[in-house]
Amino acid sequence: MDLQNFEEVTREIERICPSDYLSAALDPGRPYDGQPWTDTGERGKTLVQGLTFRDVRDCFVVGCFQASGLPVSEYPKSLYELPWDRMDPLAVFQNMSCEMERRMGIYPNVPSLSEAA
């Protein structure tokens, strides 16, 4: 992939899932106009129910370990010992969201899939 394409992909990822604290991440009224199965689309409209703040924290920890790329047998004893320099923050969030859905009893939170004819 050349630099121009990489920059285009980076801009699109930032548009879909803003990581700039001062941009769209602070606008709770922004539209859910992403792909339907993502947190910026229809799936993202789901209200979190039945979880405590501790549950959400635990889901974050699970998401971190899952995003580490390490096999479970090699998980360190602490979140702080994960290979953060090789981890994707979006993967952490996606894994955390899936774990929250599991604990809410709604995973996978997407319409049933069917094979195309």
PDB file of C-alpha atoms in Angstrom:
ATOM      1  CA  MET A   1       0.000   0.000   0.000  1.00  0.00           C
ATOM      2  CA  ASP A   2       1.433   3.369  -0.946  1.00  0.00           C
ATOM      3  CA  LEU A   3       1.517   6.355   1.411  1.00  0.00           C
ATOM      4  CA  GLN A   4      -1.373   8.155  -0.290  1.00  0.00           C
ATOM      5  CA  ASN A   5      -3.675   5.125   0.073  1.00  0.00           C
ATOM      6  CA  PHE A   6      -2.536   4.649   3.678  1.00  0.00           C
ATOM      7  CA  GLU A   7      -3.412   8.260   4.466  1.00  0.00           C
ATOM      8  CA  GLU A   8      -6.832   7.827   2.816  1.00  0.00           C
ATOM      9  CA  VAL A   9      -7.501   4.709   4.906  1.00  0.00           C
ATOM     10  CA  THR A  10      -6.341   6.523   8.049  1.00  0.00           C
ATOM     11  CA  ARG A  11      -8.692   9.458   7.335  1.00  0.00           C
ATOM     12  CA  GLU A  12     -11.618   7.097   6.738  1.00  0.00           C
ATOM     13  CA  ILE A  13     -10.963   5.172   9.963  1.00  0.00           C
ATOM     14  CA  GLU A  14     -10.816   8.466  11.856  1.00  0.00           C
ATOM     15  CA  ARG A  15     -14.077   9.584  10.233  1.00  0.00           C
ATOM     16  CA  ILE A  16     -15.819   6.314  11.128  1.00  0.00           C
ATOM     17  CA  CYS A  17     -14.466   6.075  14.669  1.00  0.00           C
ATOM     18  CA  PRO A  18     -13.122   9.437  15.818  1.00  0.00           C
ATOM     19  CA  SER A  19     -10.277   9.216  18.266  1.00  0.00           C
ATOM     20  CA  ASP A  20      -9.620  12.944  18.554  1.00  0.00           C
ATOM     21  CA  TYR A  21     -10.913  13.955  21.976  1.00  0.00           C
ATOM     22  CA  LEU A  22     -11.968  17.392  20.768  1.00  0.00           C
ATOM     23  CA  SER A  23     -13.837  16.290  17.639  1.00  0.00           C
ATOM     24  CA  ALA A  24     -16.968  14.263  17.077  1.00  0.00           C
ATOM     25  CA  ALA A  25     -16.304  12.051  20.113  1.00  0.00           C
ATOM     26  CA  LEU A  26     -17.710  14.875  22.245  1.00  0.00           C
ATOM     27  CA  ASP A  27     -20.894  15.238  20.161  1.00  0.00           C
ATOM     28  CA  PRO A  28     -23.454  12.752  21.503  1.00  0.00           C
ATOM     29  CA  GLY A  29     -25.990  14.034  18.965  1.00  0.00           C
ATOM     30  CA  ARG A  30     -23.983  12.987  15.920  1.00  0.00           C
ATOM     31  CA  PRO A  31     -25.809  10.571  13.563  1.00  0.00           C
ATOM     32  CA  TYR A  32     -25.361   6.794  13.557  1.00  0.00           C
ATOM     33  CA  ASP A  33     -24.436   6.770   9.893  1.00  0.00           C
ATOM     34  CA  GLY A  34     -21.772   4.051   9.862  1.00  0.00           C
ATOM     35  CA  GLN A  35     -22.124   0.524   8.562  1.00  0.00           C
ATOM     36  CA  PRO A  36     -25.159  -1.085  10.275  1.00  0.00           C
ATOM     37  CA  TRP A  37     -23.183  -3.791  12.128  1.00  0.00           C
ATOM     38  CA  THR A  38     -20.739  -1.316  13.702  1.00  0.00           C
ATOM     39  CA  ASP A  39     -20.881   0.889  16.782  1.00  0.00           C
ATOM     40  CA  THR A  40     -21.279   3.915  14.497  1.00  0.00           C
ATOM     41  CA  GLY A  41     -24.300   2.358  12.753  1.00  0.00           C
ATOM     42  CA  GLU A  42     -27.526   0.682  13.894  1.00  0.00           C
ATOM     43  CA  ARG A  43     -25.639  -1.588  16.298  1.00  0.00           C
ATOM     44  CA  GLY A  44     -24.300   1.487  18.056  1.00  0.00           C
ATOM     45  CA  LYS A  45     -27.810   2.662  18.949  1.00  0.00           C
ATOM     46  CA  THR A  46     -28.232  -0.247  21.374  1.00  0.00           C
ATOM     47  CA  LEU A  47     -28.661   0.975  24.930  1.00  0.00           C
ATOM     48  CA  VAL A  48     -26.401  -0.646  27.505  1.00  0.00           C
ATOM     49  CA  GLN A  49     -28.606  -2.454  30.013  1.00  0.00           C
ATOM     50  CA  GLY A  50     -27.952  -4.710  32.968  1.00  0.00           C
ATOM     51  CA  LEU A  51     -24.267  -3.869  33.409  1.00  0.00           C
ATOM     52  CA  THR A  52     -22.627  -2.107  36.308  1.00  0.00           C
ATOM     53  CA  PHE A  53     -19.716   0.280  35.949  1.00  0.00           C
ATOM     54  CA  ARG A  54     -17.503  -2.538  37.273  1.00  0.00           C
ATOM     55  CA  ASP A  55     -18.853  -4.818  34.538  1.00  0.00           C
ATOM     56  CA  VAL A  56     -17.935  -2.203  31.923  1.00  0.00           C
ATOM     57  CA  ARG A  57     -14.443  -1.945  33.413  1.00  0.00           C
ATOM     58  CA  ASP A  58     -14.120  -5.729  33.341  1.00  0.00           C
ATOM     59  CA  CYS A  59     -15.219  -5.743  29.691  1.00  0.00           C
ATOM     60  CA  PHE A  60     -12.500  -3.190  28.950  1.00  0.00           C
ATOM     61  CA  VAL A  61      -9.893  -5.442  30.609  1.00  0.00           C
ATOM     62  CA  VAL A  62     -11.128  -8.445  28.601  1.00  0.00           C
ATOM     63  CA  GLY A  63     -10.996  -6.346  25.410  1.00  0.00           C
ATOM     64  CA  CYS A  64      -7.404  -5.341  26.149  1.00  0.00           C
ATOM     65  CA  PHE A  65      -6.205  -8.883  26.677  1.00  0.00           C
ATOM     66  CA  GLN A  66      -8.052 -10.138  23.596  1.00  0.00           C
ATOM     67  CA  ALA A  67      -6.545  -7.352  21.467  1.00  0.00           C
ATOM     68  CA  SER A  68      -3.030  -8.207  22.629  1.00  0.00           C
ATOM     69  CA  GLY A  69      -2.620 -10.965  20.061  1.00  0.00           C
ATOM     70  CA  LEU A  70      -1.216 -13.214  22.773  1.00  0.00           C
ATOM     71  CA  PRO A  71      -2.524 -16.722  23.335  1.00  0.00           C
ATOM     72  CA  VAL A  72      -4.432 -17.046  26.612  1.00  0.00           C
ATOM     73  CA  SER A  73      -1.651 -19.253  27.988  1.00  0.00           C
ATOM     74  CA  GLU A  74       0.761 -16.306  27.603  1.00  0.00           C
ATOM     75  CA  TYR A  75      -1.403 -13.574  29.131  1.00  0.00           C
ATOM     76  CA  PRO A  76       0.608 -11.594  31.683  1.00  0.00           C
ATOM     77  CA  LYS A  77      -0.653 -11.073  35.218  1.00  0.00           C
ATOM     78  CA  SER A  78      -1.349  -7.376  34.621  1.00  0.00           C
ATOM     79  CA  LEU A  79      -2.963  -5.172  32.031  1.00  0.00           C
ATOM     80  CA  TYR A  80       0.128  -2.966  32.285  1.00  0.00           C
ATOM     81  CA  GLU A  81       2.326  -5.799  30.996  1.00  0.00           C
ATOM     82  CA  LEU A  82       0.480  -6.140  27.683  1.00  0.00           C
ATOM     83  CA  PRO A  83       2.368  -5.252  24.469  1.00  0.00           C
ATOM     84  CA  TRP A  84       0.705  -1.845  24.102  1.00  0.00           C
ATOM     85  CA  ASP A  85       3.155  -0.728  21.426  1.00  0.00           C
ATOM     86  CA  ARG A  86       1.815  -3.496  19.157  1.00  0.00           C
ATOM     87  CA  MET A  87      -1.890  -3.211  19.976  1.00  0.00           C
ATOM     88  CA  ASP A  88      -4.666  -1.544  17.997  1.00  0.00           C
ATOM     89  CA  PRO A  89      -6.873   0.731  20.153  1.00  0.00           C
ATOM     90  CA  LEU A  90      -9.849   0.075  17.865  1.00  0.00           C
ATOM     91  CA  ALA A  91      -9.450  -3.675  18.435  1.00  0.00           C
ATOM     92  CA  VAL A  92      -9.538  -3.064  22.188  1.00  0.00           C
ATOM     93  CA  PHE A  93     -12.803  -1.160  21.835  1.00  0.00           C
ATOM     94  CA  GLN A  94     -14.369  -3.687  19.445  1.00  0.00           C
ATOM     95  CA  ASN A  95     -13.483  -6.574  21.751  1.00  0.00           C
ATOM     96  CA  MET A  96     -14.812  -4.632  24.735  1.00  0.00           C
ATOM     97  CA  SER A  97     -18.104  -3.975  22.924  1.00  0.00           C
ATOM     98  CA  CYS A  98     -18.537  -7.645  22.028  1.00  0.00           C
ATOM     99  CA  GLU A  99     -17.848  -8.639  25.640  1.00  0.00           C
ATOM    100  CA  MET A 100     -20.461  -6.120  26.816  1.00  0.00           C
ATOM    101  CA  GLU A 101     -22.975  -7.640  24.393  1.00  0.00           C
ATOM    102  CA  ARG A 102     -22.137 -11.142  25.683  1.00  0.00           C
ATOM    103  CA  ARG A 103     -22.786 -10.042  29.259  1.00  0.00           C
ATOM    104  CA  MET A 104     -26.014  -8.357  28.183  1.00  0.00           C
ATOM    105  CA  GLY A 105     -27.079 -11.608  26.472  1.00  0.00           C
ATOM    106  CA  ILE A 106     -27.411 -10.041  23.005  1.00  0.00           C
ATOM    107  CA  TYR A 107     -24.214 -11.184  21.276  1.00  0.00           C
ATOM    108  CA  PRO A 108     -23.945 -11.236  18.338  1.00  0.00           C
ATOM    109  CA  ASN A 109     -25.970  -8.058  18.025  1.00  0.00           C
ATOM    110  CA  VAL A 110     -26.395  -8.274  14.253  1.00  0.00           C
ATOM    111  CA  PRO A 111     -29.220  -9.511  12.022  1.00  0.00           C
ATOM    112  CA  SER A 112     -29.133 -13.173  11.074  1.00  0.00           C
ATOM    113  CA  LEU A 113     -26.912 -13.851   8.108  1.00  0.00           C
ATOM    114  CA  SER A 114     -27.971 -15.973   5.175  1.00  0.00           C
ATOM    115  CA  GLU A 115     -25.994 -17.299   2.243  1.00  0.00           C
ATOM    116  CA  ALA A 116     -26.398 -15.527  -1.053  1.00  0.00           C
ATOM    117  CA  ALA A 117     -27.864 -17.680  -3.788  1.00  0.00           C
TER     118      ALA A 117
END
